[in-house]
C-alpha cells in the first residue's frame, strides 16, 4: 500500500478578478505543500470565474499563458502536483479547461470540459480530449464538474476503463440564492454519480468546489458553496468539505493505493 495526501483548496473565486484569484491559488498551493500534500486540487475556472465574460479578454493559452505559468511556477517552487481549472484561449475559441502540473512544472494532463451546461455554450467550446497519466503516485485522470454526471457517467467510467486510480475534478458547485441546506442538504447528486463508479473501478474521485457568489450569466446571484468531496474505492465519502458561500478551507485527505502502476520504464 502506498499512501500520500491530497489537499483540496476550497478557495474563493471572484468573477473577473484573475490576478486576485491566482494570488489566492498560490497561497493555497503553498499551504498544501507545507501540510505535506503530494497533490493540491483547486476549483474550476479559478482565474476568470465560471461563465464570466472577462474570459473574452483575460483568458490565456495553455501551457504558456499567464495564469497557467503562474501555477506551473508555484508547482515547481513547492515541489507539488497542482491540478486546477482555467479558462483557456486557443485561437478564436475559449475552453473550460483543467491541467495537472508536475512538481517540476510540466503539464501532465490537459482536459477540456466535455459536458458543459447549456448556459455556458455562448462562451466555451466543447471539449475534445480525455486521457490518463501514469505518475509515481498512481494513474490519474481529469474531469471537470458536470463531466461527473454526463449521461451514463461516460466520462468517469471511460477514465476508469483507461486505468485511472484517481480522478481529479475541479468544480464550481452552486445553489440558488434562497437555498436552505437544512431542508435540502447539498451533495446527493455527486454521491449518486461518483459512488457507483468509484466502487466498480476501485478508484478515488476527488472534487474541489470554490466558494463565493456568481456575478454574471444565467446563474448570476447563485452561491458557490464548497462541499468539496472525496469518494474512496468503496464508493463512500472519505472527506466532505463545509457548506457555505464563505466556507473557504484547505482540506486534507490521505489516499492509499494498493498497487502503484508506475514503473521506471514508464509501463503499466
mmCIF file with all atom_site columns, N, CA, C and O in Angstrom, residues 185-237:
data_model
loop_
_atom_site.group_PDB
_atom_site.id
_atom_site.type_symbol
_atom_site.label_atom_id
_atom_site.label_alt_id
_atom_site.label_comp_id
_atom_site.label_asym_id
_atom_site.label_entity_id
_atom_site.label_seq_id
_atom_site.pdbx_PDB_ins_code
_atom_site.Cartn_x
_atom_site.Cartn_y
_atom_site.Cartn_z
_atom_site.occupancy
_atom_site.B_iso_or_equiv
_atom_site.pdbx_formal_charge
_atom_site.auth_seq_id
_atom_site.auth_comp_id
_atom_site.auth_asym_id
_atom_site.auth_atom_id
_atom_site.pdbx_PDB_model_num
ATOM 1   N N  . UNK A 1 185 ? -30.222 19.155 1.773   1.00 0.00 ? 185 UNK A N  1
ATOM 2   C CA . UNK A 1 185 ? -28.786 19.035 2.001   1.00 0.00 ? 185 UNK A CA 1
ATOM 3   C C  . UNK A 1 185 ? -28.053 18.851 0.679   1.00 0.00 ? 185 UNK A C  1
ATOM 4   O O  . UNK A 1 185 ? -28.380 17.965 -0.109  1.00 0.00 ? 185 UNK A O  1
ATOM 5   N N  . UNK A 1 186 ? -27.042 19.707 0.447   1.00 0.00 ? 186 UNK A N  1
ATOM 6   C CA . UNK A 1 186 ? -26.343 19.676 -0.834  1.00 0.00 ? 186 UNK A CA 1
ATOM 7   C C  . UNK A 1 186 ? -25.412 18.473 -0.941  1.00 0.00 ? 186 UNK A C  1
ATOM 8   O O  . UNK A 1 186 ? -24.727 18.118 0.016   1.00 0.00 ? 186 UNK A O  1
ATOM 9   N N  . UNK A 1 187 ? -25.362 17.871 -2.121  1.00 0.00 ? 187 UNK A N  1
ATOM 10  C CA . UNK A 1 187 ? -24.340 16.880 -2.411  1.00 0.00 ? 187 UNK A CA 1
ATOM 11  C C  . UNK A 1 187 ? -24.826 15.531 -2.897  1.00 0.00 ? 187 UNK A C  1
ATOM 12  O O  . UNK A 1 187 ? -24.018 14.708 -3.338  1.00 0.00 ? 187 UNK A O  1
ATOM 13  N N  . UNK A 1 188 ? -26.145 15.275 -2.850  1.00 0.00 ? 188 UNK A N  1
ATOM 14  C CA . UNK A 1 188 ? -26.627 13.952 -3.253  1.00 0.00 ? 188 UNK A CA 1
ATOM 15  C C  . UNK A 1 188 ? -26.320 13.641 -4.721  1.00 0.00 ? 188 UNK A C  1
ATOM 16  O O  . UNK A 1 188 ? -26.037 12.492 -5.076  1.00 0.00 ? 188 UNK A O  1
ATOM 17  N N  . UNK A 1 189 ? -26.373 14.667 -5.565  1.00 0.00 ? 189 UNK A N  1
ATOM 18  C CA . UNK A 1 189 ? -26.064 14.467 -6.975  1.00 0.00 ? 189 UNK A CA 1
ATOM 19  C C  . UNK A 1 189 ? -24.694 13.835 -7.155  1.00 0.00 ? 189 UNK A C  1
ATOM 20  O O  . UNK A 1 189 ? -24.509 12.899 -7.950  1.00 0.00 ? 189 UNK A O  1
ATOM 21  N N  . UNK A 1 190 ? -23.716 14.316 -6.419  1.00 0.00 ? 190 UNK A N  1
ATOM 22  C CA . UNK A 1 190 ? -22.340 13.842 -6.570  1.00 0.00 ? 190 UNK A CA 1
ATOM 23  C C  . UNK A 1 190 ? -22.149 12.485 -5.923  1.00 0.00 ? 190 UNK A C  1
ATOM 24  O O  . UNK A 1 190 ? -21.439 11.626 -6.472  1.00 0.00 ? 190 UNK A O  1
ATOM 25  N N  . UNK A 1 191 ? -22.777 12.254 -4.797  1.00 0.00 ? 191 UNK A N  1
ATOM 26  C CA . UNK A 1 191 ? -22.721 10.926 -4.172  1.00 0.00 ? 191 UNK A CA 1
ATOM 27  C C  . UNK A 1 191 ? -23.313 9.879  -5.115  1.00 0.00 ? 191 UNK A C  1
ATOM 28  O O  . UNK A 1 191 ? -22.754 8.786  -5.280  1.00 0.00 ? 191 UNK A O  1
ATOM 29  N N  . UNK A 1 192 ? -24.439 10.213 -5.745  1.00 0.00 ? 192 UNK A N  1
ATOM 30  C CA . UNK A 1 192 ? -25.114 9.259  -6.625  1.00 0.00 ? 192 UNK A CA 1
ATOM 31  C C  . UNK A 1 192 ? -24.313 8.967  -7.883  1.00 0.00 ? 192 UNK A C  1
ATOM 32  O O  . UNK A 1 192 ? -24.370 7.854  -8.424  1.00 0.00 ? 192 UNK A O  1
ATOM 33  N N  . UNK A 1 193 ? -23.566 9.964  -8.381  1.00 0.00 ? 193 UNK A N  1
ATOM 34  C CA . UNK A 1 193 ? -22.800 9.761  -9.608  1.00 0.00 ? 193 UNK A CA 1
ATOM 35  C C  . UNK A 1 193 ? -21.402 9.229  -9.357  1.00 0.00 ? 193 UNK A C  1
ATOM 36  O O  . UNK A 1 193 ? -20.897 8.407  -10.123 1.00 0.00 ? 193 UNK A O  1
ATOM 37  N N  . UNK A 1 194 ? -20.751 9.691  -8.310  1.00 0.00 ? 194 UNK A N  1
ATOM 38  C CA . UNK A 1 194 ? -19.384 9.241  -8.037  1.00 0.00 ? 194 UNK A CA 1
ATOM 39  C C  . UNK A 1 194 ? -19.347 7.843  -7.409  1.00 0.00 ? 194 UNK A C  1
ATOM 40  O O  . UNK A 1 194 ? -18.444 7.051  -7.687  1.00 0.00 ? 194 UNK A O  1
ATOM 41  N N  . UNK A 1 195 ? -20.281 7.586  -6.504  1.00 0.00 ? 195 UNK A N  1
ATOM 42  C CA . UNK A 1 195 ? -20.204 6.375  -5.694  1.00 0.00 ? 195 UNK A CA 1
ATOM 43  C C  . UNK A 1 195 ? -20.120 5.083  -6.487  1.00 0.00 ? 195 UNK A C  1
ATOM 44  O O  . UNK A 1 195 ? -19.207 4.282  -6.282  1.00 0.00 ? 195 UNK A O  1
ATOM 45  N N  . UNK A 1 196 ? -21.059 4.830  -7.411  1.00 0.00 ? 196 UNK A N  1
ATOM 46  C CA . UNK A 1 196 ? -21.020 3.561  -8.147  1.00 0.00 ? 196 UNK A CA 1
ATOM 47  C C  . UNK A 1 196 ? -19.750 3.377  -8.968  1.00 0.00 ? 196 UNK A C  1
ATOM 48  O O  . UNK A 1 196 ? -19.196 2.269  -9.032  1.00 0.00 ? 196 UNK A O  1
ATOM 49  N N  . UNK A 1 197 ? -19.275 4.438  -9.609  1.00 0.00 ? 197 UNK A N  1
ATOM 50  C CA . UNK A 1 197 ? -18.069 4.314  -10.434 1.00 0.00 ? 197 UNK A CA 1
ATOM 51  C C  . UNK A 1 197 ? -16.820 4.110  -9.578  1.00 0.00 ? 197 UNK A C  1
ATOM 52  O O  . UNK A 1 197 ? -15.932 3.322  -9.930  1.00 0.00 ? 197 UNK A O  1
ATOM 53  N N  . UNK A 1 198 ? -16.737 4.849  -8.465  1.00 0.00 ? 198 UNK A N  1
ATOM 54  C CA . UNK A 1 198 ? -15.604 4.642  -7.561  1.00 0.00 ? 198 UNK A CA 1
ATOM 55  C C  . UNK A 1 198 ? -15.562 3.201  -7.088  1.00 0.00 ? 198 UNK A C  1
ATOM 56  O O  . UNK A 1 198 ? -14.497 2.564  -7.042  1.00 0.00 ? 198 UNK A O  1
ATOM 57  N N  . UNK A 1 199 ? -16.717 2.660  -6.740  1.00 0.00 ? 199 UNK A N  1
ATOM 58  C CA . UNK A 1 199 ? -16.795 1.284  -6.232  1.00 0.00 ? 199 UNK A CA 1
ATOM 59  C C  . UNK A 1 199 ? -16.475 0.267  -7.322  1.00 0.00 ? 199 UNK A C  1
ATOM 60  O O  . UNK A 1 199 ? -15.716 -0.685 -7.110  1.00 0.00 ? 199 UNK A O  1
ATOM 61  N N  . UNK A 1 200 ? -17.048 0.459  -8.503  1.00 0.00 ? 200 UNK A N  1
ATOM 62  C CA . UNK A 1 200 ? -16.848 -0.516 -9.581  1.00 0.00 ? 200 UNK A CA 1
ATOM 63  C C  . UNK A 1 200 ? -15.392 -0.570 -10.037 1.00 0.00 ? 200 UNK A C  1
ATOM 64  O O  . UNK A 1 200 ? -14.842 -1.654 -10.271 1.00 0.00 ? 200 UNK A O  1
ATOM 65  N N  . UNK A 1 201 ? -14.766 0.608  -10.172 1.00 0.00 ? 201 UNK A N  1
ATOM 66  C CA . UNK A 1 201 ? -13.401 0.648  -10.698 1.00 0.00 ? 201 UNK A CA 1
ATOM 67  C C  . UNK A 1 201 ? -12.346 0.733  -9.603  1.00 0.00 ? 201 UNK A C  1
ATOM 68  O O  . UNK A 1 201 ? -11.153 0.836  -9.896  1.00 0.00 ? 201 UNK A O  1
ATOM 69  N N  . UNK A 1 202 ? -12.795 0.691  -8.344  1.00 0.00 ? 202 UNK A N  1
ATOM 70  C CA . UNK A 1 202 ? -11.878 0.721  -7.190  1.00 0.00 ? 202 UNK A CA 1
ATOM 71  C C  . UNK A 1 202 ? -10.945 1.927  -7.277  1.00 0.00 ? 202 UNK A C  1
ATOM 72  O O  . UNK A 1 202 ? -9.726  1.815  -7.121  1.00 0.00 ? 202 UNK A O  1
ATOM 73  N N  . UNK A 1 203 ? -11.535 3.096  -7.538  1.00 0.00 ? 203 UNK A N  1
ATOM 74  C CA . UNK A 1 203 ? -10.728 4.298  -7.690  1.00 0.00 ? 203 UNK A CA 1
ATOM 75  C C  . UNK A 1 203 ? -11.222 5.398  -6.744  1.00 0.00 ? 203 UNK A C  1
ATOM 76  O O  . UNK A 1 203 ? -12.337 5.355  -6.232  1.00 0.00 ? 203 UNK A O  1
ATOM 77  N N  . UNK A 1 204 ? -10.352 6.356  -6.515  1.00 0.00 ? 204 UNK A N  1
ATOM 78  C CA . UNK A 1 204 ? -10.679 7.545  -5.747  1.00 0.00 ? 204 UNK A CA 1
ATOM 79  C C  . UNK A 1 204 ? -11.192 8.620  -6.700  1.00 0.00 ? 204 UNK A C  1
ATOM 80  O O  . UNK A 1 204 ? -10.683 8.757  -7.815  1.00 0.00 ? 204 UNK A O  1
ATOM 81  N N  . UNK A 1 205 ? -12.194 9.382  -6.276  1.00 0.00 ? 205 UNK A N  1
ATOM 82  C CA . UNK A 1 205 ? -12.651 10.550 -7.028  1.00 0.00 ? 205 UNK A CA 1
ATOM 83  C C  . UNK A 1 205 ? -12.627 11.741 -6.079  1.00 0.00 ? 205 UNK A C  1
ATOM 84  O O  . UNK A 1 205 ? -13.295 11.734 -5.043  1.00 0.00 ? 205 UNK A O  1
ATOM 85  N N  . UNK A 1 206 ? -11.843 12.752 -6.429  1.00 0.00 ? 206 UNK A N  1
ATOM 86  C CA . UNK A 1 206 ? -11.706 13.952 -5.598  1.00 0.00 ? 206 UNK A CA 1
ATOM 87  C C  . UNK A 1 206 ? -12.213 15.151 -6.376  1.00 0.00 ? 206 UNK A C  1
ATOM 88  O O  . UNK A 1 206 ? -11.826 15.370 -7.533  1.00 0.00 ? 206 UNK A O  1
ATOM 89  N N  . UNK A 1 207 ? -13.090 15.935 -5.743  1.00 0.00 ? 207 UNK A N  1
ATOM 90  C CA . UNK A 1 207 ? -13.684 17.110 -6.384  1.00 0.00 ? 207 UNK A CA 1
ATOM 91  C C  . UNK A 1 207 ? -13.586 18.299 -5.440  1.00 0.00 ? 207 UNK A C  1
ATOM 92  O O  . UNK A 1 207 ? -14.000 18.211 -4.286  1.00 0.00 ? 207 UNK A O  1
ATOM 93  N N  . UNK A 1 208 ? -13.040 19.399 -5.932  1.00 0.00 ? 208 UNK A N  1
ATOM 94  C CA . UNK A 1 208 ? -12.950 20.639 -5.156  1.00 0.00 ? 208 UNK A CA 1
ATOM 95  C C  . UNK A 1 208 ? -13.829 21.693 -5.795  1.00 0.00 ? 208 UNK A C  1
ATOM 96  O O  . UNK A 1 208 ? -13.705 21.974 -6.992  1.00 0.00 ? 208 UNK A O  1
ATOM 97  N N  . UNK A 1 209 ? -14.711 22.294 -4.993  1.00 0.00 ? 209 UNK A N  1
ATOM 98  C CA . UNK A 1 209 ? -15.509 23.427 -5.442  1.00 0.00 ? 209 UNK A CA 1
ATOM 99  C C  . UNK A 1 209 ? -15.029 24.700 -4.761  1.00 0.00 ? 209 UNK A C  1
ATOM 100 O O  . UNK A 1 209 ? -14.564 24.677 -3.619  1.00 0.00 ? 209 UNK A O  1
ATOM 101 N N  . UNK A 1 210 ? -15.208 25.811 -5.463  1.00 0.00 ? 210 UNK A N  1
ATOM 102 C CA . UNK A 1 210 ? -14.897 27.106 -4.882  1.00 0.00 ? 210 UNK A CA 1
ATOM 103 C C  . UNK A 1 210 ? -16.040 27.586 -3.995  1.00 0.00 ? 210 UNK A C  1
ATOM 104 O O  . UNK A 1 210 ? -17.088 26.933 -3.875  1.00 0.00 ? 210 UNK A O  1
ATOM 105 N N  . UNK A 1 211 ? -15.859 28.739 -3.381  1.00 0.00 ? 211 UNK A N  1
ATOM 106 C CA . UNK A 1 211 ? -16.921 29.433 -2.660  1.00 0.00 ? 211 UNK A CA 1
ATOM 107 C C  . UNK A 1 211 ? -17.005 30.863 -3.197  1.00 0.00 ? 211 UNK A C  1
ATOM 108 O O  . UNK A 1 211 ? -16.043 31.387 -3.757  1.00 0.00 ? 211 UNK A O  1
ATOM 109 N N  . UNK A 1 212 ? -18.175 31.477 -3.019  1.00 0.00 ? 212 UNK A N  1
ATOM 110 C CA . UNK A 1 212 ? -18.379 32.847 -3.489  1.00 0.00 ? 212 UNK A CA 1
ATOM 111 C C  . UNK A 1 212 ? -19.633 32.956 -4.331  1.00 0.00 ? 212 UNK A C  1
ATOM 112 O O  . UNK A 1 212 ? -20.284 31.955 -4.638  1.00 0.00 ? 212 UNK A O  1
ATOM 113 N N  . UNK A 1 213 ? -19.965 34.160 -4.736  1.00 0.00 ? 213 UNK A N  1
ATOM 114 C CA . UNK A 1 213 ? -21.193 34.436 -5.488  1.00 0.00 ? 213 UNK A CA 1
ATOM 115 C C  . UNK A 1 213 ? -20.876 34.564 -6.977  1.00 0.00 ? 213 UNK A C  1
ATOM 116 O O  . UNK A 1 213 ? -19.927 35.254 -7.359  1.00 0.00 ? 213 UNK A O  1
ATOM 117 N N  . UNK A 1 214 ? -21.666 33.891 -7.815  1.00 0.00 ? 214 UNK A N  1
ATOM 118 C CA . UNK A 1 214 ? -21.542 34.038 -9.264  1.00 0.00 ? 214 UNK A CA 1
ATOM 119 C C  . UNK A 1 214 ? -22.100 35.396 -9.661  1.00 0.00 ? 214 UNK A C  1
ATOM 120 O O  . UNK A 1 214 ? -23.238 35.742 -9.307  1.00 0.00 ? 214 UNK A O  1
ATOM 121 N N  . UNK A 1 215 ? -21.317 36.178 -10.398 1.00 0.00 ? 215 UNK A N  1
ATOM 122 C CA . UNK A 1 215 ? -21.696 37.572 -10.644 1.00 0.00 ? 215 UNK A CA 1
ATOM 123 C C  . UNK A 1 215 ? -22.160 37.854 -12.061 1.00 0.00 ? 215 UNK A C  1
ATOM 124 O O  . UNK A 1 215 ? -22.612 38.962 -12.347 1.00 0.00 ? 215 UNK A O  1
ATOM 125 N N  . UNK A 1 216 ? -22.075 36.870 -12.969 1.00 0.00 ? 216 UNK A N  1
ATOM 126 C CA . UNK A 1 216 ? -22.539 37.069 -14.341 1.00 0.00 ? 216 UNK A CA 1
ATOM 127 C C  . UNK A 1 216 ? -23.156 35.785 -14.868 1.00 0.00 ? 216 UNK A C  1
ATOM 128 O O  . UNK A 1 216 ? -22.916 34.707 -14.340 1.00 0.00 ? 216 UNK A O  1
ATOM 129 N N  . UNK A 1 217 ? -23.940 35.930 -15.932 1.00 0.00 ? 217 UNK A N  1
ATOM 130 C CA . UNK A 1 217 ? -24.518 34.771 -16.586 1.00 0.00 ? 217 UNK A CA 1
ATOM 131 C C  . UNK A 1 217 ? -25.898 34.436 -16.055 1.00 0.00 ? 217 UNK A C  1
ATOM 132 O O  . UNK A 1 217 ? -26.456 35.112 -15.182 1.00 0.00 ? 217 UNK A O  1
ATOM 133 N N  . UNK A 1 218 ? -26.450 33.358 -16.586 1.00 0.00 ? 218 UNK A N  1
ATOM 134 C CA . UNK A 1 218 ? -27.800 32.936 -16.217 1.00 0.00 ? 218 UNK A CA 1
ATOM 135 C C  . UNK A 1 218 ? -27.927 32.639 -14.727 1.00 0.00 ? 218 UNK A C  1
ATOM 136 O O  . UNK A 1 218 ? -29.005 32.788 -14.156 1.00 0.00 ? 218 UNK A O  1
ATOM 137 N N  . UNK A 1 219 ? -26.825 32.223 -14.106 1.00 0.00 ? 219 UNK A N  1
ATOM 138 C CA . UNK A 1 219 ? -26.850 31.917 -12.676 1.00 0.00 ? 219 UNK A CA 1
ATOM 139 C C  . UNK A 1 219 ? -26.303 33.063 -11.833 1.00 0.00 ? 219 UNK A C  1
ATOM 140 O O  . UNK A 1 219 ? -25.873 32.850 -10.709 1.00 0.00 ? 219 UNK A O  1
ATOM 141 N N  . UNK A 1 220 ? -26.330 34.265 -12.336 1.00 0.00 ? 220 UNK A N  1
ATOM 142 C CA . UNK A 1 220 ? -25.886 35.410 -11.543 1.00 0.00 ? 220 UNK A CA 1
ATOM 143 C C  . UNK A 1 220 ? -26.672 35.459 -10.233 1.00 0.00 ? 220 UNK A C  1
ATOM 144 O O  . UNK A 1 220 ? -27.906 35.357 -10.227 1.00 0.00 ? 220 UNK A O  1
ATOM 145 N N  . UNK A 1 221 ? -25.958 35.599 -9.122  1.00 0.00 ? 221 UNK A N  1
ATOM 146 C CA . UNK A 1 221 ? -26.578 35.591 -7.803  1.00 0.00 ? 221 UNK A CA 1
ATOM 147 C C  . UNK A 1 221 ? -26.570 34.240 -7.131  1.00 0.00 ? 221 UNK A C  1
ATOM 148 O O  . UNK A 1 221 ? -26.759 34.156 -5.905  1.00 0.00 ? 221 UNK A O  1
ATOM 149 N N  . UNK A 1 222 ? -26.371 33.169 -7.895  1.00 0.00 ? 222 UNK A N  1
ATOM 150 C CA . UNK A 1 222 ? -26.220 31.852 -7.273  1.00 0.00 ? 222 UNK A CA 1
ATOM 151 C C  . UNK A 1 222 ? -24.952 31.837 -6.423  1.00 0.00 ? 222 UNK A C  1
ATOM 152 O O  . UNK A 1 222 ? -24.001 32.576 -6.685  1.00 0.00 ? 222 UNK A O  1
ATOM 153 N N  . UNK A 1 223 ? -24.952 30.971 -5.445  1.00 0.00 ? 223 UNK A N  1
ATOM 154 C CA . UNK A 1 223 ? -23.840 30.899 -4.500  1.00 0.00 ? 223 UNK A CA 1
ATOM 155 C C  . UNK A 1 223 ? -23.053 29.611 -4.685  1.00 0.00 ? 223 UNK A C  1
ATOM 156 O O  . UNK A 1 223 ? -23.628 28.525 -4.662  1.00 0.00 ? 223 UNK A O  1
ATOM 157 N N  . UNK A 1 224 ? -21.740 29.741 -4.881  1.00 0.00 ? 224 UNK A N  1
ATOM 158 C CA . UNK A 1 224 ? -20.864 28.567 -4.831  1.00 0.00 ? 224 UNK A CA 1
ATOM 159 C C  . UNK A 1 224 ? -20.570 28.289 -3.365  1.00 0.00 ? 224 UNK A C  1
ATOM 160 O O  . UNK A 1 224 ? -20.175 29.186 -2.618  1.00 0.00 ? 224 UNK A O  1
ATOM 161 N N  . UNK A 1 225 ? -20.756 27.021 -2.972  1.00 0.00 ? 225 UNK A N  1
ATOM 162 C CA . UNK A 1 225 ? -20.863 26.728 -1.543  1.00 0.00 ? 225 UNK A CA 1
ATOM 163 C C  . UNK A 1 225 ? -19.901 25.623 -1.059  1.00 0.00 ? 225 UNK A C  1
ATOM 164 O O  . UNK A 1 225 ? -20.118 25.006 -0.037  1.00 0.00 ? 225 UNK A O  1
ATOM 165 N N  . UNK A 1 226 ? -18.829 25.396 -1.810  1.00 0.00 ? 226 UNK A N  1
ATOM 166 C CA . UNK A 1 226 ? -17.875 24.394 -1.337  1.00 0.00 ? 226 UNK A CA 1
ATOM 167 C C  . UNK A 1 226 ? -18.468 23.001 -1.355  1.00 0.00 ? 226 UNK A C  1
ATOM 168 O O  . UNK A 1 226 ? -18.896 22.502 -2.388  1.00 0.00 ? 226 UNK A O  1
ATOM 169 N N  . UNK A 1 227 ? -18.486 22.363 -0.198  1.00 0.00 ? 227 UNK A N  1
ATOM 170 C CA . UNK A 1 227 ? -18.934 20.968 -0.070  1.00 0.00 ? 227 UNK A CA 1
ATOM 171 C C  . UNK A 1 227 ? -18.013 20.013 -0.834  1.00 0.00 ? 227 UNK A C  1
ATOM 172 O O  . UNK A 1 227 ? -18.442 18.931 -1.270  1.00 0.00 ? 227 UNK A O  1
ATOM 173 N N  . UNK A 1 228 ? -16.745 20.393 -1.021  1.00 0.00 ? 228 UNK A N  1
ATOM 174 C CA . UNK A 1 228 ? -15.784 19.552 -1.733  1.00 0.00 ? 228 UNK A CA 1
ATOM 175 C C  . UNK A 1 228 ? -15.839 18.123 -1.199  1.00 0.00 ? 228 UNK A C  1
ATOM 176 O O  . UNK A 1 228 ? -16.119 17.897 -0.016  1.00 0.00 ? 228 UNK A O  1
ATOM 177 N N  . UNK A 1 229 ? -15.554 17.163 -2.067  1.00 0.00 ? 229 UNK A N  1
ATOM 178 C CA . UNK A 1 229 ? -15.846 15.760 -1.759  1.00 0.00 ? 229 UNK A CA 1
ATOM 179 C C  . UNK A 1 229 ? -14.725 14.855 -2.256  1.00 0.00 ? 229 UNK A C  1
ATOM 180 O O  . UNK A 1 229 ? -14.209 15.060 -3.364  1.00 0.00 ? 229 UNK A O  1
ATOM 181 N N  . UNK A 1 230 ? -14.391 13.860 -1.456  1.00 0.00 ? 230 UNK A N  1
ATOM 182 C CA . UNK A 1 230 ? -13.507 12.782 -1.898  1.00 0.00 ? 230 UNK A CA 1
ATOM 183 C C  . UNK A 1 230 ? -14.229 11.462 -1.664  1.00 0.00 ? 230 UNK A C  1
ATOM 184 O O  . UNK A 1 230 ? -14.654 11.162 -0.542  1.00 0.00 ? 230 UNK A O  1
ATOM 185 N N  . UNK A 1 231 ? -14.374 10.681 -2.741  1.00 0.00 ? 231 UNK A N  1
ATOM 186 C CA . UNK A 1 231 ? -15.005 9.368  -2.659  1.00 0.00 ? 231 UNK A CA 1
ATOM 187 C C  . UNK A 1 231 ? -13.916 8.303  -2.693  1.00 0.00 ? 231 UNK A C  1
ATOM 188 O O  . UNK A 1 231 ? -12.992 8.364  -3.522  1.00 0.00 ? 231 UNK A O  1
ATOM 189 N N  . UNK A 1 232 ? -14.002 7.329  -1.797  1.00 0.00 ? 232 UNK A N  1
ATOM 190 C CA . UNK A 1 232 ? -12.986 6.277  -1.740  1.00 0.00 ? 232 UNK A CA 1
ATOM 191 C C  . UNK A 1 232 ? -13.362 5.099  -2.633  1.00 0.00 ? 232 UNK A C  1
ATOM 192 O O  . UNK A 1 232 ? -14.462 5.054  -3.197  1.00 0.00 ? 232 UNK A O  1
ATOM 193 N N  . UNK A 1 233 ? -12.475 4.115  -2.792  1.00 0.00 ? 233 UNK A N  1
ATOM 194 C CA . UNK A 1 233 ? -12.751 2.999  -3.705  1.00 0.00 ? 233 UNK A CA 1
ATOM 195 C C  . UNK A 1 233 ? -13.887 2.086  -3.252  1.00 0.00 ? 233 UNK A C  1
ATOM 196 O O  . UNK A 1 233 ? -14.312 1.218  -4.030  1.00 0.00 ? 233 UNK A O  1
ATOM 197 N N  . UNK A 1 234 ? -14.390 2.283  -2.046  1.00 0.00 ? 234 UNK A N  1
ATOM 198 C CA . UNK A 1 234 ? -15.575 1.550  -1.612  1.00 0.00 ? 234 UNK A CA 1
ATOM 199 C C  . UNK A 1 234 ? -16.859 2.272  -2.016  1.00 0.00 ? 234 UNK A C  1
ATOM 200 O O  . UNK A 1 234 ? -17.968 1.787  -1.774  1.00 0.00 ? 234 UNK A O  1
ATOM 201 N N  . UNK A 1 235 ? -16.705 3.455  -2.587  1.00 0.00 ? 235 UNK A N  1
ATOM 202 C CA . UNK A 1 235 ? -17.863 4.222  -3.012  1.00 0.00 ? 235 UNK A CA 1
ATOM 203 C C  . UNK A 1 235 ? -18.523 5.014  -1.915  1.00 0.00 ? 235 UNK A C  1
ATOM 204 O O  . UNK A 1 235 ? -19.691 5.398  -2.023  1.00 0.00 ? 235 UNK A O  1
ATOM 205 N N  . UNK A 1 236 ? -17.782 5.304  -0.856  1.00 0.00 ? 236 UNK A N  1
ATOM 206 C CA . UNK A 1 236 ? -18.304 6.097  0.256   1.00 0.00 ? 236 UNK A CA 1
ATOM 207 C C  . UNK A 1 236 ? -17.401 7.312  0.474   1.00 0.00 ? 236 UNK A C  1
ATOM 208 O O  . UNK A 1 236 ? -16.215 7.297  0.120   1.00 0.00 ? 236 UNK A O  1
ATOM 209 N N  . UNK A 1 237 ? -17.933 8.387  1.074   1.00 0.00 ? 237 UNK A N  1
ATOM 210 C CA . UNK A 1 237 ? -17.130 9.595  1.243   1.00 0.00 ? 237 UNK A CA 1
ATOM 211 C C  . UNK A 1 237 ? -15.982 9.400  2.231   1.00 0.00 ? 237 UNK A C  1
ATOM 212 O O  . UNK A 1 237 ? -16.183 8.931  3.348   1.00 0.00 ? 237 UNK A O  1
#
